Coordinates of C-alpha atoms in Angstrom, one line a residue:
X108 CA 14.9 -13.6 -8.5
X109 CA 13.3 -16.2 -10.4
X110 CA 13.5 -18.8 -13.1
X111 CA 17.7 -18.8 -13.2
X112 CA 20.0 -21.9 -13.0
X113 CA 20.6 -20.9 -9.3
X114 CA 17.3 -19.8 -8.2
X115 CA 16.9 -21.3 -4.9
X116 CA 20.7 -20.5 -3.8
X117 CA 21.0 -18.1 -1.7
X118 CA 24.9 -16.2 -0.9
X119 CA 25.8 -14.0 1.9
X120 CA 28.0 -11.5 0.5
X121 CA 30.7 -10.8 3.7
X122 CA 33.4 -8.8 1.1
X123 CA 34.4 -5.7 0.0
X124 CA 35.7 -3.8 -3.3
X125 CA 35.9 -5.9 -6.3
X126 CA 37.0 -9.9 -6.6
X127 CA 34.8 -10.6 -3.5
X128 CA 31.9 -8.6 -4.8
X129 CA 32.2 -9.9 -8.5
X130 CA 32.0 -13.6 -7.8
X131 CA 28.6 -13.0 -5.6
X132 CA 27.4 -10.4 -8.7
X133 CA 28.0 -13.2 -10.8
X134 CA 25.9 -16.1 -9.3
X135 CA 23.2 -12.9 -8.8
X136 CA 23.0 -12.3 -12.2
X137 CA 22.1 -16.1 -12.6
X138 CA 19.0 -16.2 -10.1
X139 CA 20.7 -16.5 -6.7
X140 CA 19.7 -14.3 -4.0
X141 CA 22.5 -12.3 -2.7
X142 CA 22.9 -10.6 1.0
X143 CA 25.6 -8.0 1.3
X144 CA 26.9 -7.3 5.0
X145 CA 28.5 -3.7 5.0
X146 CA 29.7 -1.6 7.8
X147 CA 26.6 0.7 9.3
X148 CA 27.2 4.2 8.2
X149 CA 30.1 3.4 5.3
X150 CA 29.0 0.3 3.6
X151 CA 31.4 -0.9 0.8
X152 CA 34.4 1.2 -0.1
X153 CA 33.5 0.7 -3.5
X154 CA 30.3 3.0 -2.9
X155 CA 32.7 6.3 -2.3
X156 CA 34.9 5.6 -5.5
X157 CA 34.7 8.6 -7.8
X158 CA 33.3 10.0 -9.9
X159 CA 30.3 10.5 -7.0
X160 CA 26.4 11.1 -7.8
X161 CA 24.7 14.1 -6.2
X162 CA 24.1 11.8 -3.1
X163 CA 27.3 11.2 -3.2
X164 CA 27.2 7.7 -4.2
X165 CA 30.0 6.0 -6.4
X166 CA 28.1 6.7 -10.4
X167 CA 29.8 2.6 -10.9
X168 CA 27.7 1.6 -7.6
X169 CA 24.9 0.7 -10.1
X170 CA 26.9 -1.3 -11.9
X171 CA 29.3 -3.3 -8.8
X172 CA 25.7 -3.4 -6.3
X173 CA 23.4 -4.7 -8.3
X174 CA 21.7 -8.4 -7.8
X175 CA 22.1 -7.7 -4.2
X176 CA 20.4 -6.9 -1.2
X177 CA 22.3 -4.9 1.8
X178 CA 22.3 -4.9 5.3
X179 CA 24.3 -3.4 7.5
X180 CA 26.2 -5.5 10.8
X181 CA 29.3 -3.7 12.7
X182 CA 31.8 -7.2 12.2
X183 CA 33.3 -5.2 15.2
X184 CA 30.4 -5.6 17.4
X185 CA 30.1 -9.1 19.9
X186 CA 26.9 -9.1 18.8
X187 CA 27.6 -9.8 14.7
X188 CA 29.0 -13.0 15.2
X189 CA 25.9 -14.3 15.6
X190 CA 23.9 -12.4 13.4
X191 CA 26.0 -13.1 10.6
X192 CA 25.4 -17.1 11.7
X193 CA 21.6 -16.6 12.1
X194 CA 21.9 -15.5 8.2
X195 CA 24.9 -18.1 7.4
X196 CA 22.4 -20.6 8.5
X197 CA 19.8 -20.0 5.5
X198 CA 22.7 -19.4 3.0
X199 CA 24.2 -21.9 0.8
X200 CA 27.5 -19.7 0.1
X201 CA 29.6 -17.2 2.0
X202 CA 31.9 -15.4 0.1
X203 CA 34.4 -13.4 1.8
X204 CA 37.6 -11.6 1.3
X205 CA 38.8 -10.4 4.4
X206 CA 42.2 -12.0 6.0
X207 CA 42.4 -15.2 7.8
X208 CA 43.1 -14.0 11.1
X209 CA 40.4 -11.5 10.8
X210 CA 38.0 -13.9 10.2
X211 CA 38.7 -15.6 13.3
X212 CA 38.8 -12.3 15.0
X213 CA 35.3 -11.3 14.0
X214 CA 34.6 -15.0 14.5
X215 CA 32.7 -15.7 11.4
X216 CA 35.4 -18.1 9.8
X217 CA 34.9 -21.3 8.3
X218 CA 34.5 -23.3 11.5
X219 CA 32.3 -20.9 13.3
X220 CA 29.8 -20.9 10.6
X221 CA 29.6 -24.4 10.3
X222 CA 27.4 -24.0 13.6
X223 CA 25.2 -22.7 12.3
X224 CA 25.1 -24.4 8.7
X225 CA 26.8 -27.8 9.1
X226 CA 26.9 -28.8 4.9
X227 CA 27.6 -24.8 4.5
X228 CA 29.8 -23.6 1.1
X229 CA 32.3 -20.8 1.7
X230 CA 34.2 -18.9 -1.2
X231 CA 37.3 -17.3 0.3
X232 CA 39.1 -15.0 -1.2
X233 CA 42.5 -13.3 0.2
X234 CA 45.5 -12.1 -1.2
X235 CA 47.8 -14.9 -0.7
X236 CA 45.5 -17.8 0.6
X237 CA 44.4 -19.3 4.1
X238 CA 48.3 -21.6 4.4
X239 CA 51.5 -20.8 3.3
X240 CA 54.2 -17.9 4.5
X241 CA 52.4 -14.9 3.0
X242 CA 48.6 -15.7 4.4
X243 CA 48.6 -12.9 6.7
X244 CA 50.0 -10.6 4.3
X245 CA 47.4 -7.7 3.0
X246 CA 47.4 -7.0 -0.7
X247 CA 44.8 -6.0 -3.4
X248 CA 44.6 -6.5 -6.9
X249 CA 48.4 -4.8 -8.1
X250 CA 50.3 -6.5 -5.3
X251 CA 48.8 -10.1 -7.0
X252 CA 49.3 -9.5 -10.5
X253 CA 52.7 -8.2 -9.6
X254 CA 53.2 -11.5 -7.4
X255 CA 51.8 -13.6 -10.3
X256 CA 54.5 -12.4 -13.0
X257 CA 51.8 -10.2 -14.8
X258 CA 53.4 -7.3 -14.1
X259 CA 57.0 -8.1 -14.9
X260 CA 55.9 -8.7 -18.3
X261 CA 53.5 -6.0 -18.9
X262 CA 55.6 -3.0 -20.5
X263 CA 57.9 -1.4 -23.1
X264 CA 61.1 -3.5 -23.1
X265 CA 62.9 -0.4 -22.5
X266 CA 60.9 0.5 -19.7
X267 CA 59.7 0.3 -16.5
X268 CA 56.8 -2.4 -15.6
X269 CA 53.3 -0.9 -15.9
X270 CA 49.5 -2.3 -15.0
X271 CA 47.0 -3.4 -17.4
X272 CA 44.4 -0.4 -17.4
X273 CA 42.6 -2.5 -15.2
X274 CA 42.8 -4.6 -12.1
X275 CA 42.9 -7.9 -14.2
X276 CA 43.4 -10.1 -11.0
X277 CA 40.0 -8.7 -9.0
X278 CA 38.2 -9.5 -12.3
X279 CA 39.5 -12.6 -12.7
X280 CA 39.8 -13.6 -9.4
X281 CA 36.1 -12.7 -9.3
X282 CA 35.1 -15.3 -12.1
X283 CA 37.2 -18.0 -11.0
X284 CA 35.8 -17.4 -6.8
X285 CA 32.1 -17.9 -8.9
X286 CA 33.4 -21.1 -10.5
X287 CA 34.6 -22.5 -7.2
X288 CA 31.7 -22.1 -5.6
X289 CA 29.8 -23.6 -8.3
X290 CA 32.7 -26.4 -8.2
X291 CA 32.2 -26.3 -4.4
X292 CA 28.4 -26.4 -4.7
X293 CA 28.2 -29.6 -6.7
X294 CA 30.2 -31.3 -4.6
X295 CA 28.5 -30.5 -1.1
X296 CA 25.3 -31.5 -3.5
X297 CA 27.1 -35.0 -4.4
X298 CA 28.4 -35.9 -0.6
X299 CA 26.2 -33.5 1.7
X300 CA 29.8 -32.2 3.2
X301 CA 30.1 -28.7 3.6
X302 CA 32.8 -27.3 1.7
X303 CA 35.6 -24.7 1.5
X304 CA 36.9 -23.0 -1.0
X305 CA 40.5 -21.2 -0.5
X306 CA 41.3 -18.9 -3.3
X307 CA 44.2 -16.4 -3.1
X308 CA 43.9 -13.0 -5.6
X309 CA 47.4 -14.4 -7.2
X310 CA 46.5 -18.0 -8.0
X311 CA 44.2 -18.1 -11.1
X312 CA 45.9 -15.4 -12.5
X313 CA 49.5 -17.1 -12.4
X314 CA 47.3 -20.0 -13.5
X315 CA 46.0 -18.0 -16.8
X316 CA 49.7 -17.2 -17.6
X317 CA 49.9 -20.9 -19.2
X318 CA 53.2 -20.0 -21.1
X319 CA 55.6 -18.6 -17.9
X320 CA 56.4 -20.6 -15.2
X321 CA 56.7 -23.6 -18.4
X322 CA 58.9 -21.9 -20.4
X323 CA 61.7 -20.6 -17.7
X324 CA 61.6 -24.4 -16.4
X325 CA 62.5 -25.7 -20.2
X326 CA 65.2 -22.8 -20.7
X327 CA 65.9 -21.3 -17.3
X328 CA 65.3 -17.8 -19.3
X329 CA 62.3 -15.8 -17.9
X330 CA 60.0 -14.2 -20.4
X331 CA 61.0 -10.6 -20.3
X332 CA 58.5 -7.6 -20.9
X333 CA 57.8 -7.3 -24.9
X334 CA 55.3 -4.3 -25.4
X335 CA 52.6 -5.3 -27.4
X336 CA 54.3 -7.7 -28.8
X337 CA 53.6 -11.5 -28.6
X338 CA 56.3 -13.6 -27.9
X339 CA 54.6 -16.7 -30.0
X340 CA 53.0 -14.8 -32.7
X341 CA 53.5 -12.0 -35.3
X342 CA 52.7 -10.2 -36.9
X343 CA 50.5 -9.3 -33.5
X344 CA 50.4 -5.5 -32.2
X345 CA 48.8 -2.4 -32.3
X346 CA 48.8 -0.6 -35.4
X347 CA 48.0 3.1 -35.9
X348 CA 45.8 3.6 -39.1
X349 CA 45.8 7.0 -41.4
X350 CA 43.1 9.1 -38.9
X351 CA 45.2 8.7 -35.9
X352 CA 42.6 5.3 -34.0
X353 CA 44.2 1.9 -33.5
X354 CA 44.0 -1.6 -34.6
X355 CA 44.3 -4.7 -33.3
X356 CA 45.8 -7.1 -35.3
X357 CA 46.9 -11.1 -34.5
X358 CA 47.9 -12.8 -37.3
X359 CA 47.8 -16.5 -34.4
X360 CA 47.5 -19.0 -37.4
X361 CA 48.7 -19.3 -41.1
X362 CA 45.8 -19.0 -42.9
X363 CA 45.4 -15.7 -41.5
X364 CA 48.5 -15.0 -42.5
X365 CA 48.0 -15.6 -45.8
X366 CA 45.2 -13.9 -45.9
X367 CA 47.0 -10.9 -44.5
X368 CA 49.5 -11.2 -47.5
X369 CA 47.1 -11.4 -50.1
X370 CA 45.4 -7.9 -48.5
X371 CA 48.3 -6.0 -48.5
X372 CA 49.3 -7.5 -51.8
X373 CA 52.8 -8.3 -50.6
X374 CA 53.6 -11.9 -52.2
X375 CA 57.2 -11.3 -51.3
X376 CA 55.8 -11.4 -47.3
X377 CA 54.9 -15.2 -48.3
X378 CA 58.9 -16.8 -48.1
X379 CA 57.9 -16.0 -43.9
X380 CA 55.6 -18.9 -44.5
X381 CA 55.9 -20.3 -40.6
X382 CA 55.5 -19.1 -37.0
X383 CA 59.2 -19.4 -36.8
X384 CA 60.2 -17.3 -40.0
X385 CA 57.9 -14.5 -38.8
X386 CA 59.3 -14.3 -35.6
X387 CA 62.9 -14.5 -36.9
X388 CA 62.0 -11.8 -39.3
X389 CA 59.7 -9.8 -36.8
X390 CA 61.2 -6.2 -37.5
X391 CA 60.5 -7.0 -40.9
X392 CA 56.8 -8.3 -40.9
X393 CA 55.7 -5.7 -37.7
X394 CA 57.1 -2.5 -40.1
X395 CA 55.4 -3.6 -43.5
X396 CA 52.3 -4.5 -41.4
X397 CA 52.6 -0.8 -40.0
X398 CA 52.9 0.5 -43.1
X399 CA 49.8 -0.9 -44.5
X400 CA 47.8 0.0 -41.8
X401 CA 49.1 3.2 -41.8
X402 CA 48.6 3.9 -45.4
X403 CA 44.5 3.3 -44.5
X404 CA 41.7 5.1 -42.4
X405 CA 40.0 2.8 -39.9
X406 CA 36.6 2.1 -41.2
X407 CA 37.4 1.1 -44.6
X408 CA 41.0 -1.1 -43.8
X409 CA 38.4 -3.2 -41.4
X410 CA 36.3 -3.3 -44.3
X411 CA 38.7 -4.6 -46.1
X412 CA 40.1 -6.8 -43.8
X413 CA 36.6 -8.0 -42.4
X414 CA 36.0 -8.8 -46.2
X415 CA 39.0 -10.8 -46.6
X416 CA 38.3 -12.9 -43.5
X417 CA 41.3 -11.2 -41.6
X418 CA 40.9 -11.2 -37.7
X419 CA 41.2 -7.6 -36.5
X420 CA 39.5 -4.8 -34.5
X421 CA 39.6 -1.4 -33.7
X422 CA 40.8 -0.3 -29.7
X423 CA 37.7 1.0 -28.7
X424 CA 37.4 3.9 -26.1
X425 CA 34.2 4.0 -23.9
X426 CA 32.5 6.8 -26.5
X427 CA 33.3 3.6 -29.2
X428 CA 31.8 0.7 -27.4
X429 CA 28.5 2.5 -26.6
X430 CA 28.3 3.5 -30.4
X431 CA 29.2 0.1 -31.3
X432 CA 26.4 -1.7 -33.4
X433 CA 27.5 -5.4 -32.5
X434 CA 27.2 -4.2 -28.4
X435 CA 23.8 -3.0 -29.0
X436 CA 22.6 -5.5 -31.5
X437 CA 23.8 -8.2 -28.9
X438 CA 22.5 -6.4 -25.6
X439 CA 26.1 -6.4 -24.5
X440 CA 25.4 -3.0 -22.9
X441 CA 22.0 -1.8 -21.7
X442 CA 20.0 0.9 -19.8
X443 CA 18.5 0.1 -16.8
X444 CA 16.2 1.9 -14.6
X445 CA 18.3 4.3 -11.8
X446 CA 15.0 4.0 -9.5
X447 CA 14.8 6.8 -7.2
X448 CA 14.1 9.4 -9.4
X449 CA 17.1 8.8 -11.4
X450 CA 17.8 8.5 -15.1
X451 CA 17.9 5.6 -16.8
X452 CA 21.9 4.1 -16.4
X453 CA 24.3 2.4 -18.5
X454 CA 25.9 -0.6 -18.0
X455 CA 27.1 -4.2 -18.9
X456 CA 25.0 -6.8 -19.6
X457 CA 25.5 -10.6 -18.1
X458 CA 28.3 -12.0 -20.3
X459 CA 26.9 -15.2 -22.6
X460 CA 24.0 -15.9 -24.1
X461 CA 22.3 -19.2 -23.1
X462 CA 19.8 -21.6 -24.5
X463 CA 17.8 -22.3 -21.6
X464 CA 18.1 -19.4 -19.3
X465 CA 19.4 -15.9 -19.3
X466 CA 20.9 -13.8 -16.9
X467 CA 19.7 -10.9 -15.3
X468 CA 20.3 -7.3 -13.7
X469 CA 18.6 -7.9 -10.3
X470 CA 17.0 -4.8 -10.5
X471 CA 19.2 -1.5 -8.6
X472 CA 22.1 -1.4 -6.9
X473 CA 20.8 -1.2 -2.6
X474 CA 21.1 1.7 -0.9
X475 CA 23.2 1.0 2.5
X476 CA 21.2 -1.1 5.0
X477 CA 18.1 -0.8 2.3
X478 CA 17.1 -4.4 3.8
X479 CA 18.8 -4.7 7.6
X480 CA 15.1 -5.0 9.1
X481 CA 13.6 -7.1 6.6
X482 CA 16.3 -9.8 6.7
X483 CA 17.4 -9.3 9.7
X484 CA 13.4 -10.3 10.4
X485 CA 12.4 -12.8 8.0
X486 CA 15.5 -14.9 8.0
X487 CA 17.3 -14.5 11.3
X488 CA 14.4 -14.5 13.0
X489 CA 14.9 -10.9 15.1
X490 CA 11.7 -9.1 16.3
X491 CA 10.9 -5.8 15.5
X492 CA 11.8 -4.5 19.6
X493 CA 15.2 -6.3 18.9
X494 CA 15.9 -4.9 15.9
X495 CA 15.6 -1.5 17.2
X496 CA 17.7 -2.5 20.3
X497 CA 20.7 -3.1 17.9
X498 CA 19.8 -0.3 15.9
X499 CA 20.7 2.0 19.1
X500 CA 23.2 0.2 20.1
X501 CA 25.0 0.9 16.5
X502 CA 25.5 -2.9 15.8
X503 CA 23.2 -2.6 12.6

């Protein structure tokens, strides 16, 4: 990959499932070269996740494995110590998600690598972190954002806790394990030290909730689950318009307010004329807000609201975003070549637009071990007899 910001940096790719994976995606889809290690004969978890393709493949395997290259090394094995090291020693990053002690079992941890590359970067990413109580503790994406508070907030008041509809911490876990290692990057660059990088699933998560930990240490209260409700804001929920869809609607500042007001013609909304009002008189505001919505079919209330300079949107299902003219106009999603026969497939763009650069798919997702010999060639230095030899031996 060629003419990206990080073209020239190459990442070794020693994780599995998501946060891991992401943060290597990431700096792929901005010109680095990314090696994925996966286990000979399984490969990435991920790659079995239904629904499956007729080769039984996971269908979001073109989406999670592309900008990457694959080979296969049995971490069991004595012999992938050093194999991983003979590629760690041409790499600029290591990402990595497995626990610490595993690590040092498989003896490919921080310290062993730096054998091999001395001013070496490593991303590592873990549950709870490589010190403190909990660092041996397993956990995936639920266990953090129910560690991080997420959870306990997430929910109908009346109700149990629930998840977000997605794994928020492996996806932003994911972005914040790419920003370290571009943190971690510029500073081996600025003092030739190699550098590591110790980022637990929970921390930039409880680091995004700015508002919690802050507010129980001013009023020892803990901020308790609120549906969609906003505990700063409102009007700010989910509204359900005339035809049965949904709409997003933040009123955050008072101009939008007012210009809410002025839509739904309701001067008499106007006394609420501060943050505080609103939220003293939230019953209030919330049902006249859900009665104008519901009084209006989607498509022309964001019409009318989009006119009026009103901040709103429709909860859009899968079916919605692909329809979406803004997505396609933007390149936000796009159809890539399957390769091997396959139809074209859908997917996400990079996120951003950039003056200078753009960002890019990397081409298909590997099949497992797709690029074991080559690499395992041209950059660890194996001959073609030894390759083979580990081949038999199932250490590849």
């Amino acid at each position: 990959m060629s003419g990206g910001p990080l073209s020239g940096v190459r990442v070794l790719d020693v994780s599995t499932i998501l946060a891991g994976p992401l943060a290597s995606s990431l700096l792929g889809e901005f010109g680095a070269e990314v090696i994925k290690i996966e286990q000979p004969g399984e490969g990435d978890p991920a790659r079995r996740y239904p629904p499956l393709e007729d080769d039984g493949v996971s269908a979001a395997w073109a989406m999670l494995g592309r900008t990457k290259q694959s080979v296969t090394i049995d971490l069991h094995a004595p012999e992938a110590a050093a194999l991983v090291g003979r590629l760690a020693a041409t790499a600029d990053v290591v990402v990595t998600n497995f626990r610490p002690a595993t690590l040092r079992r498989f003896r490919i941890d921080f310290d062993d690598l730096l054998a091999y590359r001395p001013d070496l970067v490593m991303v590592h990413v873990s549950a709870f972190g490589r010190v403190g109580p909990y660092a041996e503790r397993p956990g995936f994406a639920r266990v953090a954002e129910a560690f991080a508070g997420l959870t306990y907030r997430t929910g109908d008041p009346q109700r149990p806790p629930i998840f977000a509809g997605y794994p928020v911490a492996d996806g932003v876990t994911g972005i914040y394990a790419a920003f370290a290692a571009m943190l971690a990057l510029r500073q081996r660059d600025r003092t030739g030290e190699a550098q590591l990088a110790d980022i637990p699933l929970y921390e930039p998560l409880l680091r995004m909730m700015e508002d919690f930990v802050v507010e129980y240490g001013a009023t020892g209260h803990s901020r308790e689950r609120q549906g969609n409700q906003n505990p700063h804001i409102s009007p700010n929920n989910l509204y359900r318009t005339r035809d049965g869809r949904w709409l997003a609607l933040p009123a955050s500042t008072e101009q939008m307010w007012r210009r809410l007001v002025a839509v739904m013609d309701a001067p008499d909304l106007a006394v609420h004329d501060t943050m505080t009002a609103r939220l003293e008189h939230r019953d209030e505001v919330e049902a006249r807000v859900a009665e104008f919505v519901g009084a209006h079919d989607l498509e022309p209330l964001m019409a009318l609201l989009v006119e009026a300079g009103v901040a709103a949107g429709p909860v859009n299902s899968a079916a919605d975003i692909l329809a979406d003219p803004h997505i396609r106009a933007r390149g936000s999603v796009v159809e890539v070549d399957g390769g091997d026969g396959q139809g074209p497939r859908t997917m996400q763009a990079p996120a951003g637009r950039f003056s200078g650069f753009e960002g890019t798919m990397g081409g298909r997702a590997p099949a497992l071990g797709e690029h074991t010999t080559e690499l395992l060639g041209k950059i660890a230095g194996l001959t073609g007899p030894e390759i083979e030899q580990l081949r038999r031996r199932g250490v590849i």
